[in-house]
Tab-separated table of C-alpha atoms and ligand atoms in Angstrom:
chain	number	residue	atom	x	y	z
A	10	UNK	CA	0.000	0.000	0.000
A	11	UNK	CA	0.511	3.499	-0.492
A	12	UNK	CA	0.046	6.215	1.797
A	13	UNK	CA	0.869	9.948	1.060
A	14	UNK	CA	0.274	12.196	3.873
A	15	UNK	CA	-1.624	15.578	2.721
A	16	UNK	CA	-1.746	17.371	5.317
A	17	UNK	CA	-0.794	16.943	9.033
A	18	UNK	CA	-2.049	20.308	10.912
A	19	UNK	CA	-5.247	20.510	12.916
A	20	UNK	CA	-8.008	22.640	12.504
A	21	UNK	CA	-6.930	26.157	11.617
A	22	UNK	CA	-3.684	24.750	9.932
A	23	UNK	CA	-0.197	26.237	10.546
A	24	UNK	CA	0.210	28.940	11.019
A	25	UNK	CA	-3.692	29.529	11.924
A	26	UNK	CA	-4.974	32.664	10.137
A	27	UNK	CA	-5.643	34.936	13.678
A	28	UNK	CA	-3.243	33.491	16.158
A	29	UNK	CA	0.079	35.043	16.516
A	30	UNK	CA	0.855	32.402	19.383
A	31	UNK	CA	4.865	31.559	19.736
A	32	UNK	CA	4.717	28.535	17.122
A	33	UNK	CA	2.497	30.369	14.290
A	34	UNK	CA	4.794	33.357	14.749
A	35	UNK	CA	7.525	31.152	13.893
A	36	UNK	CA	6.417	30.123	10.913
A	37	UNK	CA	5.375	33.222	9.937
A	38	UNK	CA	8.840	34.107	10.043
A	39	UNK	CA	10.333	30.901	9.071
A	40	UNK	CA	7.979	30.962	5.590
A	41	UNK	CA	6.812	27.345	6.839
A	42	UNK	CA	3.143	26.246	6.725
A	43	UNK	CA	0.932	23.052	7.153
A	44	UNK	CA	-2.235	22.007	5.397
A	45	UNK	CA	-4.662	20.303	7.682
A	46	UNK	CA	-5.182	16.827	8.594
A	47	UNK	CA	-5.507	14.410	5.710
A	48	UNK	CA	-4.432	10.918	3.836
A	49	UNK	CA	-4.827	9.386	-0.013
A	50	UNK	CA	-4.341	5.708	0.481
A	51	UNK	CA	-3.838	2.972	-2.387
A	52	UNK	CA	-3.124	-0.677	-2.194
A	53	UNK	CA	-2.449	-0.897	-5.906
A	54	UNK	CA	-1.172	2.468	-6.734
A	55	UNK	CA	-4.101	3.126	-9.048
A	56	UNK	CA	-7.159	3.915	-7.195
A	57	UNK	CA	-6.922	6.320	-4.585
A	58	UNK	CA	-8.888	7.077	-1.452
A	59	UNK	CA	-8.652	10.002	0.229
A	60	UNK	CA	-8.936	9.913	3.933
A	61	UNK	CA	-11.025	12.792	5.529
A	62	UNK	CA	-11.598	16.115	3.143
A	63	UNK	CA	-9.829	19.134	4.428
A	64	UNK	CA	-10.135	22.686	3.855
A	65	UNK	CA	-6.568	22.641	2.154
A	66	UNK	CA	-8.079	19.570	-0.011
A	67	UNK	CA	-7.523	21.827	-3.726
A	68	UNK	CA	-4.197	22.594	-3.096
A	69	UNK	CA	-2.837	18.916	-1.449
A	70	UNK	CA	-4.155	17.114	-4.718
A	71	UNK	CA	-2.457	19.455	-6.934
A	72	UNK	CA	0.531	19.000	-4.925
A	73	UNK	CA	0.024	15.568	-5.226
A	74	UNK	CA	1.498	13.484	-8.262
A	75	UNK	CA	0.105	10.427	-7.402
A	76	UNK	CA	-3.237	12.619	-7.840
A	77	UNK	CA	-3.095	13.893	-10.985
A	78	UNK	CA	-6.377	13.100	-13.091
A	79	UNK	CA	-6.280	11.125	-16.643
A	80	UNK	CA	-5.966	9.821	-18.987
A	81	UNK	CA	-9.320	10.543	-20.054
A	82	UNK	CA	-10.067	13.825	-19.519
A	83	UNK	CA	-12.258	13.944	-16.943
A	84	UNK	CA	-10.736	10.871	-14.793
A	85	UNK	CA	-9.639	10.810	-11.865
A	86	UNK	CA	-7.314	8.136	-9.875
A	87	UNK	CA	-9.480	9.090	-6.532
A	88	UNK	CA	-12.406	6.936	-6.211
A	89	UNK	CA	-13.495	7.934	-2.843
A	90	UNK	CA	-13.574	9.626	0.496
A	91	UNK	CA	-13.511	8.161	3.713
A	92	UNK	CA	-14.520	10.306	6.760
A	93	UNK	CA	-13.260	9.446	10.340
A	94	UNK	CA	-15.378	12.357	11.335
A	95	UNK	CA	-17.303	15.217	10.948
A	96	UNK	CA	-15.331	18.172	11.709
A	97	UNK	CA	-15.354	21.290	9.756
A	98	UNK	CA	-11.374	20.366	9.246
A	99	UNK	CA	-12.134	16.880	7.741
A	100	UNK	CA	-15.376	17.635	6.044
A	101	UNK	CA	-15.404	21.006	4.728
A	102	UNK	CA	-13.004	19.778	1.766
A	103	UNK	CA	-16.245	17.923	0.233
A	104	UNK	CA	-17.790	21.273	-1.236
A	105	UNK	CA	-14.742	21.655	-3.014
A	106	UNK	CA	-14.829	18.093	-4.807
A	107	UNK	CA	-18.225	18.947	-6.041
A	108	UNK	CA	-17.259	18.240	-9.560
A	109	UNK	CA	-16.254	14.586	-8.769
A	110	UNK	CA	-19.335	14.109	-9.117
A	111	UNK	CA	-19.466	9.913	-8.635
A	112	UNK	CA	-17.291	10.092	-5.504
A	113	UNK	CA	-17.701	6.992	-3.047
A	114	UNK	CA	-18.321	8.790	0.139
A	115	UNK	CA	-17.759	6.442	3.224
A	116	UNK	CA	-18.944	7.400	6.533
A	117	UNK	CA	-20.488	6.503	10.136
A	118	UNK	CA	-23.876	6.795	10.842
A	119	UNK	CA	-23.530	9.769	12.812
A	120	UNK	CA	-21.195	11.458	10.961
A	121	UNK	CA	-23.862	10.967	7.594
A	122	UNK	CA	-26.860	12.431	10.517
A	123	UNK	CA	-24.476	15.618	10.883
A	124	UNK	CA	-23.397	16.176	7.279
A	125	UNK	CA	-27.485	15.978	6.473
A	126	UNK	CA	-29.227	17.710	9.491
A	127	UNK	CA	-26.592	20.220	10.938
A	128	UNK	CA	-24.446	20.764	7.853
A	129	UNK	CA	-26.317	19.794	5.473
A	130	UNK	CA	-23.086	18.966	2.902
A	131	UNK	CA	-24.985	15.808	1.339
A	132	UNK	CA	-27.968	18.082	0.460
A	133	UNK	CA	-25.857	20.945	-0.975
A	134	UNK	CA	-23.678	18.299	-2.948
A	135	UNK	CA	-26.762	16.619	-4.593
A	136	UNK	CA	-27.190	20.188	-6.355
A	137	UNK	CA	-23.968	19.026	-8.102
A	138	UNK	CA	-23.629	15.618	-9.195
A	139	UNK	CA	-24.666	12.282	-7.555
A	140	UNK	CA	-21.997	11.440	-4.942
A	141	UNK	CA	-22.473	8.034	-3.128
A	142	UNK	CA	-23.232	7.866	0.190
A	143	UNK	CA	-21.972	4.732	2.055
A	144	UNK	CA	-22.153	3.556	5.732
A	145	UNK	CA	-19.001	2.251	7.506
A	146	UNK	CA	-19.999	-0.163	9.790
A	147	UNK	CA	-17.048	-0.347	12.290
A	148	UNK	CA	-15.335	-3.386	12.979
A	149	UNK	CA	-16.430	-4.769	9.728
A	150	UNK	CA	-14.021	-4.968	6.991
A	151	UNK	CA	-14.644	-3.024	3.761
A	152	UNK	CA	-12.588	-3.935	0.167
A	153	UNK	CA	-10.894	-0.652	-1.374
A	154	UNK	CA	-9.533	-1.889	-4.057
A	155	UNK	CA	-8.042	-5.301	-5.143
A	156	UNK	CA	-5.558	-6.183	-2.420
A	157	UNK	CA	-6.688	-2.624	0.071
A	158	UNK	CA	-8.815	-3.640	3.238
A	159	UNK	CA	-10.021	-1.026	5.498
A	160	UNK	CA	-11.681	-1.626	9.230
A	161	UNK	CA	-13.373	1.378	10.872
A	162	UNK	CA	-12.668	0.896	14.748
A	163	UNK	CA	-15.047	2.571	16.680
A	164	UNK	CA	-12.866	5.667	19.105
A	165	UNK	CA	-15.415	7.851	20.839
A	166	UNK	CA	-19.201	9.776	20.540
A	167	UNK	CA	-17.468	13.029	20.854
A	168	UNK	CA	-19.400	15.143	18.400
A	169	UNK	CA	-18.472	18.304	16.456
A	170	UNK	CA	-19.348	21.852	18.287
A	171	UNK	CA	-21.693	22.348	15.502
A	172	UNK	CA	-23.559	18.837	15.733
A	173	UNK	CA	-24.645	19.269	19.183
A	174	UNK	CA	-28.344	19.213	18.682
A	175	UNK	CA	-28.249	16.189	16.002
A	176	UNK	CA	-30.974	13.830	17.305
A	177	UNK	CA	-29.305	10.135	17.977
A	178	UNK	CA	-28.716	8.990	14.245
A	179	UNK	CA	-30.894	5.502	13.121
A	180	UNK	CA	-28.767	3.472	11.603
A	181	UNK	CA	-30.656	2.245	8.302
A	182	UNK	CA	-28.560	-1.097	8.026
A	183	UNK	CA	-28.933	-2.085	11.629
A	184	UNK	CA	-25.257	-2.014	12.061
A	185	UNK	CA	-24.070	-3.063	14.916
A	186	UNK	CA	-22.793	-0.448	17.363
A	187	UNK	CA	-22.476	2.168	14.615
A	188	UNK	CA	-24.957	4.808	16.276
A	189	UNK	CA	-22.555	6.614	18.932
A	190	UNK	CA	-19.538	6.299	16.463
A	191	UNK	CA	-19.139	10.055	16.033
A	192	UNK	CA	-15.194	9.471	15.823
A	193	UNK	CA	-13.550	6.486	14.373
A	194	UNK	CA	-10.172	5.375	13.336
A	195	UNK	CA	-9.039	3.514	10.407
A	196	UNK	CA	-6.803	0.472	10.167
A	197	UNK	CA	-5.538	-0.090	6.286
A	198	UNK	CA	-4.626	-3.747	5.567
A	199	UNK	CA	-2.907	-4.512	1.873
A	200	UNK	CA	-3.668	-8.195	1.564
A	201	UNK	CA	-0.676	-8.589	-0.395
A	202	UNK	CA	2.244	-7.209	1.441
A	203	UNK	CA	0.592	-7.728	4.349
A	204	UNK	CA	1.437	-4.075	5.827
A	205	UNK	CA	-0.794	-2.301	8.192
A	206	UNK	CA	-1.282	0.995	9.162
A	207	UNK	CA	-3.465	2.438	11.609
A	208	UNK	CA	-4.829	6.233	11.218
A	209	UNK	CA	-6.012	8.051	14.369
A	210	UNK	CA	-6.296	11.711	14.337
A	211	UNK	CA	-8.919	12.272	17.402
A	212	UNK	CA	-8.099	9.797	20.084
A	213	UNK	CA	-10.042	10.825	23.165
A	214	UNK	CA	-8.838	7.853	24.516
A	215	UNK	CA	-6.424	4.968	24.499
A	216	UNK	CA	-9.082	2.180	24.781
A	217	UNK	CA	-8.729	-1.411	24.986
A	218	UNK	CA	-9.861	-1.841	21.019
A	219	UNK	CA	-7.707	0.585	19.999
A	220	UNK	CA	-4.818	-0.465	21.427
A	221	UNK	CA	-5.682	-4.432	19.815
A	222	UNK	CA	-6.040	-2.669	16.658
A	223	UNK	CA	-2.556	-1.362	16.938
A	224	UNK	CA	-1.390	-4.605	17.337
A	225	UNK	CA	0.774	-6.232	14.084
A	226	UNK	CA	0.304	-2.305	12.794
A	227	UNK	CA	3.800	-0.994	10.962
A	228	UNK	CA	2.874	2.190	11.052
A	229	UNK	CA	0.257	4.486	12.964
A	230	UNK	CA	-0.706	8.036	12.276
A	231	UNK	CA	-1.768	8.922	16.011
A	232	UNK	CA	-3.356	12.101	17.298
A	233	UNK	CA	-0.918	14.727	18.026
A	234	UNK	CA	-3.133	17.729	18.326
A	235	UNK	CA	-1.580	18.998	21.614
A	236	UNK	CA	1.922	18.257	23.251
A	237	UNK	CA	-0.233	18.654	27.042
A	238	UNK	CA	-3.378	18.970	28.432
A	239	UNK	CA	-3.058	22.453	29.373
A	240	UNK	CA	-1.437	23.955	25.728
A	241	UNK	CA	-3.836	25.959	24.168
A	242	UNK	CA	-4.594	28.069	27.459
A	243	UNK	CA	-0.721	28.872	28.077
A	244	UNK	CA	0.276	29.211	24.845
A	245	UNK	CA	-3.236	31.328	23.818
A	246	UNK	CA	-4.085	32.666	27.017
A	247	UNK	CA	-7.401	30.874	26.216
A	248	UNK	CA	-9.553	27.568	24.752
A	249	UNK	CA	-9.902	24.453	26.560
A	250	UNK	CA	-8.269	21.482	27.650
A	251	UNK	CA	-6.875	19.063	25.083
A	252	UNK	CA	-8.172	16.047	26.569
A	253	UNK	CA	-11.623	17.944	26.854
A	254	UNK	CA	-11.822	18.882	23.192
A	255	UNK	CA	-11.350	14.703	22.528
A	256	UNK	CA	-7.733	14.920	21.789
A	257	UNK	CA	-4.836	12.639	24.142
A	258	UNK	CA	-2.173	14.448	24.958
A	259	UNK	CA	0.897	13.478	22.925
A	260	UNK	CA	2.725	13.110	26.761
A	261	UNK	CA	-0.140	10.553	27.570
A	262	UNK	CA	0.288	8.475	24.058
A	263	UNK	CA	4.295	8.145	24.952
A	264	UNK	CA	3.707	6.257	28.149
A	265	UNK	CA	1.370	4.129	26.591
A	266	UNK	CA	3.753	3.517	23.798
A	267	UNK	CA	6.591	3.320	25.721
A	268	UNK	CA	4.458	0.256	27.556
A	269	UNK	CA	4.406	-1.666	24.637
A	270	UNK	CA	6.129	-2.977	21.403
A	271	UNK	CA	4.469	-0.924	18.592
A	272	UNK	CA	4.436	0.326	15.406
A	273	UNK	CA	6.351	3.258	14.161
A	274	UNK	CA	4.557	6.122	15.327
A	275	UNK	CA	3.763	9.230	13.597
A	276	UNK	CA	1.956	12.420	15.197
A	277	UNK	CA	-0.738	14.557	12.811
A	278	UNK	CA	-3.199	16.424	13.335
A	279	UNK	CA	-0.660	18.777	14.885
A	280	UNK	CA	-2.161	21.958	16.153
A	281	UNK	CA	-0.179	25.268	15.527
A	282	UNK	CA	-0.314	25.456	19.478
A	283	UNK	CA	1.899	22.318	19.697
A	284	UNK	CA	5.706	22.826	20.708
A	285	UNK	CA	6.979	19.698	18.905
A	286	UNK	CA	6.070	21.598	16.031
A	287	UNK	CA	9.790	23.714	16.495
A	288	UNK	CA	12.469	21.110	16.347
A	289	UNK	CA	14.968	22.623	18.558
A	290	UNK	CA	11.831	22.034	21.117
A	291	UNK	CA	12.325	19.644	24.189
A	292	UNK	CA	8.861	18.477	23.850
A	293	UNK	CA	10.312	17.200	19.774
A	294	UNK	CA	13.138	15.567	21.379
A	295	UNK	CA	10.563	13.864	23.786
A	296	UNK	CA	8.727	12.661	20.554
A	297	UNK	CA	12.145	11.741	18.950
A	298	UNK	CA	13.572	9.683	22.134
A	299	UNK	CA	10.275	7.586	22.529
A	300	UNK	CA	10.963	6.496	18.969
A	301	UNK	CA	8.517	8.534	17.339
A	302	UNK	CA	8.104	11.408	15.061
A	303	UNK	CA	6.163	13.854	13.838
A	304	UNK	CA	4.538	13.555	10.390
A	305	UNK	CA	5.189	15.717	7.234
A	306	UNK	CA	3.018	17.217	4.531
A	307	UNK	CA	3.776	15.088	1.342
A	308	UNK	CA	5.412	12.080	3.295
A	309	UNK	CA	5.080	9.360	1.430
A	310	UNK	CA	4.672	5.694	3.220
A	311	UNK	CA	5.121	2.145	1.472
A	312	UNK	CA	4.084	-0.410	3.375
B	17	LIG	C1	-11.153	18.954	16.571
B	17	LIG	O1	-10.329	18.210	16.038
B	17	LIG	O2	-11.344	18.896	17.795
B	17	LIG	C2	-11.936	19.927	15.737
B	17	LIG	O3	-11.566	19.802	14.393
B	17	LIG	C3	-11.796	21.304	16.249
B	17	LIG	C4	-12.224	22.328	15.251
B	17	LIG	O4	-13.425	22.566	15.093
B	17	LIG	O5	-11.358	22.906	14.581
B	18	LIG	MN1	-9.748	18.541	14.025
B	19	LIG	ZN1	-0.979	29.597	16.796
C-alpha cells in the first residue's frame, strides 16, 4: 500500500490565520506552513482514497502526483472519500470536490446524521452531481480496491461543536454499534504485502480496542493535536483542555507507547499550538527519544 500524507495540521492549519501564538509566529517568520489533517491511500497504486476532506483539499491534490487526473479527460485516480469524522477540518473539503461528481463517500452513521441535518453537505452536494453515500460499519471490513482492506474501529461519541443538537442517528442497516460512532479510526490492511497501518487523528482515549487494533500495525498516524493537556490556554491565554476537546495528549500516548512494542509512530493532526512543532523544542526531542516522530506534509509511506 501506499500512503501519502496531505496534510498533518489541525483545525486552523499552521500557522492559523488569527493566532500570533509563539509557534504560528515562527512560521510566519520561518515561511513554513501546514495544510490540515488528511491521507490518499492505495493498495495498488491506481485507485486512490482520500482519507477525511480538508479545507486545504484543492491545493494537497495538486501538490500531489500520485493525484493527478487522466488519462481521459475527466478521470480521476481518486475513487473515494472516507470520513473518520465530521469536523469542519475533515469535512469542509467535500464542497470543493463537487465536480467529482461519482465520488464513493464512506462514513459513520452519525457522521452521515451531521453532514445531512446540521451541515447539510450531502444536500448541498446533490445540487452538483450524484456522490455516493456509504455507511461504515465499524469493525467490519470493507474492500478498497483489489488487495486494500479497510476496518473502521469505533474511538469515541465526541461530536463536532456544531452537531450538538443532532438527534441520535438511526442506523438504516442495523449495524451493529455504529450509532454513537461520532469518531472512528481507520486500520488499512494490503492483503498482499501484508502491511498495516493504523490512522487516528482524534483519540479521546487509548481504549482497549484501539490499542488491539494497533497490534501487528507498521505504522500508525496517532493524534498529536496537543503536546499537554493544558497547551492551548498557556500558549493562547485561552480555549480548553486538550483532553476535553477529545484529543490525548501526545505526553499521555508516549507512556502508553513506551508500555508496549508498537508500530512506528507518527503524530498529525498537529495543532499550531503544539511545541513539537519547532524542532529545537524539548517536547520534539521527547517525541524523537520515545521512537517517534512527527509527520510531514507530502510524506510518502510504502508499506
Ligand atoms: C477537533 O479536532 O477537535 C476539531 O476539528 C476542532 C475544530 O473545530 O477545529
Ligand atoms: Mn480537528
Ligand atoms: Zn498559533
Amino acid at each position: 500500500m501506499r500512503v501519502r500524507v496531505l496534510g498533518t495540521a489541525a483545525g486552523g492549519g499552521y500557522p492559523q490565520w488569527n493566532c500570533a501564538c509563539a509557534e504560528c509566529a515562527r512560521a510566519r517568520a520561518d515561511g513554513v506552513a501546514r495544510g490540515q489533517d488528511c491521507l490518499a491511500v492505495s493498495g495498488d497504486g491506481r485507485r486512490w482514497h482520500l482519507v477525511n476532506a480538508s479545507p486545504d483539499i484543492r491545493g494537497q491534490i495538486l501538490a500531489t502526483p500520485e493525484l493527478t487526473p487522466g488519462p481521459g479527460r475527466r478521470d480521476t485516480p481518486i475513487s473515494g472519500v472516507l470520513l473518520s469524522t465530521a469536523e469542519l477540518d475533515h469535512t469542509l473539503g467535500l464542497l470543493a470536490l463537487r465536480e467529482g461528481s461519482t465520488l464513493n463517500v464512506y462514513a459513520p452513521v452519525p457522521v452521515q446524521a451531521a453532514l445531512t441535518e446540521a451541515f447539510p453537505v450531502r444536500r448541498v452536494l446533490a445540487g452538483y452531481g450524484s456522490p455516493r453515500w456509504q455507511t461504515i460499519d465499524p469493525g467490519t471490513p470493507l474492500t478498497l480496491d483489489e488487495r486494500l482492506e479497510v476496518t473502521a474501529i469505533r474511538l469515541s461519541a465526541k461530536r463536532p461543536r456544531y452537531a450538538s443538537a443532532v438527534a441520535a442517528p438511526r442506523d438504516p442497516n442495523g449495524a451493529h454499534g455504529a450509532v454513537d460512532a461520532w469518531v472512528v479510526a481507520y486500520r488499512f490492511h494490503d492483503l498482499v504485502t501484508g502491511g498495516v497501518l493504523v490512522y487516528a487523528p482524534c483519540l479521546a482515549e487509548w481504549t482497549e480496542r484501539f490499542d488491539a487494533a494497533l497490534a501487528s500495525a507498521d505504522y500508525a498516524l496517532l493524534d498529536g493535536t496537543c503536546f499537554s493537556d493544558d497547551e492551548m490556554n498557556s500558549r493562547t491565554g485561552g480555549g480548553r483542555g486538550s483532553r476535553q476537546m477529545g484529543h490525548l495528549p501526545i505526553a499521555d500516548s508516549l507512556l502508553r507507547l513506551s508500555q508496549r512494542r508498537g508500530p512506528r509512530v507518527l503524530f498529525t493532526h498537529l495543532n499550531n499550538t503544539n511545541p513539537v512543532l519547532n524542532p529545537d523544542s524539548a517536547e520534539y526531542a521527547a517525541v524523537l527519544a520515545a521512537g517517534a516522530d512527527i509527520a510531514a506534509d507530502g510524506q510518502l509511506l510504502e508499506l
